[in-house]
């Protein structure tokens, strides 16, 4: 439940951008693509494994991944899905040998993938992306005090559709199940 709250708090109110090829970042870093789910989990990068699934409602939720790829240790990668498609991901990772937990190296690697440099303000890297895709990288400190780098890739339009679908689903008592994450009245 703690991770669900983190996802919701991170996703609310994040701006969208417009220009580079940001959709390719999830495939390059972890081995899955935004959009229709295919070749999953078999297509995950070597070292990245599926840790579990959490359903918000019958056909929307998140996949939890973890592992190590290209020297980055990812204790948690959360991938939001809605009706057969991945809409975004939020990953926390670090390179233990780097003083900045790998922020500089991850920004550089992602800039190479996207083909553009980010704007950096207040320690947060924002990339200009196509359509309504958001891509940010920022240093973060976890509850245990360890430094990590958070990489967020989100299709804002698909996320809005997911949110709207969940609201509509939860408003229909005939669809709701006891295990759904609908607000109980």
C-alpha positions as a Python dict, from the first residue, in 0.01 Angstrom:
ca = {
    (1, 'X'): (0, 0, 0),
    (2, 'X'): (295, 231, 72),
    (3, 'X'): (402, 201, -294),
    (4, 'X'): (50, 278, -419),
    (5, 'X'): (52, 600, -215),
    (6, 'X'): (396, 687, -355),
    (7, 'X'): (274, 634, -712),
    (8, 'X'): (-35, 850, -657),
    (9, 'X'): (158, 1130, -486),
    (10, 'X'): (424, 1137, -758),
    (11, 'X'): (179, 1131, -1046),
    (12, 'X'): (-54, 1411, -940),
    (13, 'X'): (22, 1748, -1090),
    (14, 'X'): (329, 1659, -1298),
    (15, 'X'): (370, 1871, -1612),
    (16, 'X'): (392, 1738, -1967),
    (17, 'X'): (652, 1834, -2226),
    (18, 'X'): (702, 1810, -2602),
    (19, 'X'): (995, 1702, -2841),
    (20, 'X'): (1245, 1402, -2798),
    (21, 'X'): (1195, 1023, -2822),
    (22, 'X'): (1127, 951, -2455),
    (23, 'X'): (911, 640, -2504),
    (24, 'X'): (1225, 439, -2584),
    (25, 'X'): (1373, 499, -2238),
    (26, 'X'): (1177, 225, -2057),
    (27, 'X'): (1275, -28, -2322),
    (28, 'X'): (1642, 72, -2311),
    (29, 'X'): (1669, 79, -1931),
    (30, 'X'): (1438, -207, -1827),
    (31, 'X'): (1316, -399, -2134),
    (32, 'X'): (949, -302, -2168),
    (33, 'X'): (780, -38, -2380),
    (34, 'X'): (508, 212, -2303),
    (35, 'X'): (190, 121, -2488),
    (36, 'X'): (43, -222, -2565),
    (37, 'X'): (188, -495, -2344),
    (38, 'X'): (383, -748, -2549),
    (39, 'X'): (680, -977, -2482),
    (40, 'X'): (641, -919, -2107),
    (41, 'X'): (796, -1036, -1878),
    (42, 'X'): (1013, -1241, -2116),
    (43, 'X'): (1153, -926, -2281),
    (44, 'X'): (1284, -766, -1961),
    (45, 'X'): (1653, -673, -1961),
    (46, 'X'): (1890, -933, -1818),
    (47, 'X'): (1903, -871, -1443),
    (48, 'X'): (1557, -709, -1420),
    (49, 'X'): (1290, -941, -1281),
    (50, 'X'): (920, -924, -1208),
    (51, 'X'): (859, -899, -835),
    (52, 'X'): (479, -892, -827),
    (53, 'X'): (152, -735, -936),
    (54, 'X'): (-92, -510, -752),
    (55, 'X'): (-437, -451, -895),
    (56, 'X'): (-612, -123, -824),
    (57, 'X'): (-922, -251, -1003),
    (58, 'X'): (-991, -554, -1224),
    (59, 'X'): (-793, -432, -1528),
    (60, 'X'): (-562, -160, -1393),
    (61, 'X'): (-277, -161, -1145),
    (62, 'X'): (96, -184, -1128),
    (63, 'X'): (370, -433, -1197),
    (64, 'X'): (660, -434, -954),
    (65, 'X'): (1007, -505, -1091),
    (66, 'X'): (1355, -507, -939),
    (67, 'X'): (1709, -593, -1033),
    (68, 'X'): (2029, -460, -1180),
    (69, 'X'): (2112, -349, -1534),
    (70, 'X'): (2412, -157, -1667),
    (71, 'X'): (2554, -118, -1316),
    (72, 'X'): (2239, 45, -1177),
    (73, 'X'): (2071, -138, -889),
    (74, 'X'): (1692, -91, -897),
    (75, 'X'): (1533, -205, -569),
    (76, 'X'): (1196, -93, -708),
    (77, 'X'): (1054, -24, -1053),
    (78, 'X'): (680, 41, -1055),
    (79, 'X'): (506, 7, -1392),
    (80, 'X'): (147, 130, -1422),
    (81, 'X'): (-82, -67, -1653),
    (82, 'X'): (-436, -8, -1774),
    (83, 'X'): (-642, -242, -1992),
    (84, 'X'): (-351, -418, -2160),
    (85, 'X'): (-107, -130, -2195),
    (86, 'X'): (177, 17, -1993),
    (87, 'X'): (117, 385, -1921),
    (88, 'X'): (430, 475, -1725),
    (89, 'X'): (699, 382, -1478),
    (90, 'X'): (868, 517, -1171),
    (91, 'X'): (1202, 360, -1078),
    (92, 'X'): (1433, 414, -786),
    (93, 'X'): (1790, 311, -855),
    (94, 'X'): (2147, 380, -760),
    (95, 'X'): (2505, 322, -862),
    (96, 'X'): (2674, 250, -530),
    (97, 'X'): (3019, 363, -644),
    (98, 'X'): (2896, 710, -744),
    (99, 'X'): (2888, 995, -493),
    (100, 'X'): (2560, 1124, -641),
    (101, 'X'): (2405, 770, -646),
    (102, 'X'): (2449, 774, -1024),
    (103, 'X'): (2241, 1084, -1103),
    (104, 'X'): (2499, 1223, -1348),
    (105, 'X'): (2554, 890, -1523),
    (106, 'X'): (2180, 819, -1553),
    (107, 'X'): (2110, 1166, -1692),
    (108, 'X'): (2389, 1118, -1946),
    (109, 'X'): (2271, 768, -2044),
    (110, 'X'): (1910, 883, -2083),
    (111, 'X'): (2021, 1188, -2285),
    (112, 'X'): (2195, 947, -2525),
    (113, 'X'): (1880, 732, -2551),
    (114, 'X'): (1652, 1032, -2608),
    (115, 'X'): (1893, 1217, -2833),
    (116, 'X'): (1860, 1545, -2642),
    (117, 'X'): (1997, 1714, -2332),
    (118, 'X'): (1761, 1790, -2043),
    (119, 'X'): (1702, 2117, -1869),
    (120, 'X'): (1824, 2095, -1511),
    (121, 'X'): (1669, 2306, -1237),
    (122, 'X'): (1691, 2253, -860),
    (123, 'X'): (1875, 1925, -916),
    (124, 'X'): (1598, 1778, -1133),
    (125, 'X'): (1652, 1687, -1500),
    (126, 'X'): (1351, 1735, -1730),
    (127, 'X'): (1359, 1615, -2088),
    (128, 'X'): (1156, 1763, -2372),
    (129, 'X'): (948, 1472, -2503),
    (130, 'X'): (698, 1384, -2774),
    (131, 'X'): (326, 1435, -2725),
    (132, 'X'): (233, 1408, -2359),
    (133, 'X'): (520, 1192, -2239),
    (134, 'X'): (695, 1313, -1924),
    (135, 'X'): (1054, 1214, -1845),
    (136, 'X'): (1229, 1335, -1530),
    (137, 'X'): (1530, 1222, -1332),
    (138, 'X'): (1595, 1346, -982),
    (139, 'X'): (1795, 1255, -673),
    (140, 'X'): (1590, 1129, -382),
    (141, 'X'): (1650, 998, -32),
    (142, 'X'): (1458, 692, 83),
    (143, 'X'): (1312, 643, 430),
    (144, 'X'): (1619, 443, 533),
    (145, 'X'): (1840, 745, 454),
    (146, 'X'): (2002, 596, 142),
    (147, 'X'): (2044, 811, -169),
    (148, 'X'): (1878, 695, -491),
    (149, 'X'): (1786, 841, -827),
    (150, 'X'): (1420, 846, -933),
    (151, 'X'): (1347, 803, -1304),
    (152, 'X'): (988, 880, -1408),
    (153, 'X'): (856, 808, -1759),
    (154, 'X'): (484, 873, -1796),
    (155, 'X'): (241, 898, -2085),
    (156, 'X'): (24, 1173, -1935),
    (157, 'X'): (-269, 1117, -2175),
    (158, 'X'): (-276, 741, -2106),
    (159, 'X'): (-243, 807, -1732),
    (160, 'X'): (-543, 1043, -1746),
    (161, 'X'): (-742, 775, -1933),
    (162, 'X'): (-642, 524, -1664),
    (163, 'X'): (-751, 758, -1386),
    (164, 'X'): (-1081, 836, -1559),
    (165, 'X'): (-1143, 464, -1616),
    (166, 'X'): (-1080, 388, -1248),
    (167, 'X'): (-1319, 664, -1135),
    (168, 'X'): (-1589, 536, -1372),
    (169, 'X'): (-1529, 175, -1265),
    (170, 'X'): (-1546, 258, -896),
    (171, 'X'): (-1866, 460, -942),
    (172, 'X'): (-2047, 147, -1067),
    (173, 'X'): (-2141, -78, -770),
    (174, 'X'): (-2214, -364, -1012),
    (175, 'X'): (-1847, -372, -1121),
    (176, 'X'): (-1672, -318, -787),
    (177, 'X'): (-1517, -612, -610),
    (178, 'X'): (-1423, -624, -240),
    (179, 'X'): (-1050, -625, -324),
    (180, 'X'): (-1067, -318, -552),
    (181, 'X'): (-894, 2, -441),
    (182, 'X'): (-1214, 204, -464),
    (183, 'X'): (-1294, 454, -193),
    (184, 'X'): (-1549, 298, 38),
    (185, 'X'): (-1847, 511, 144),
}
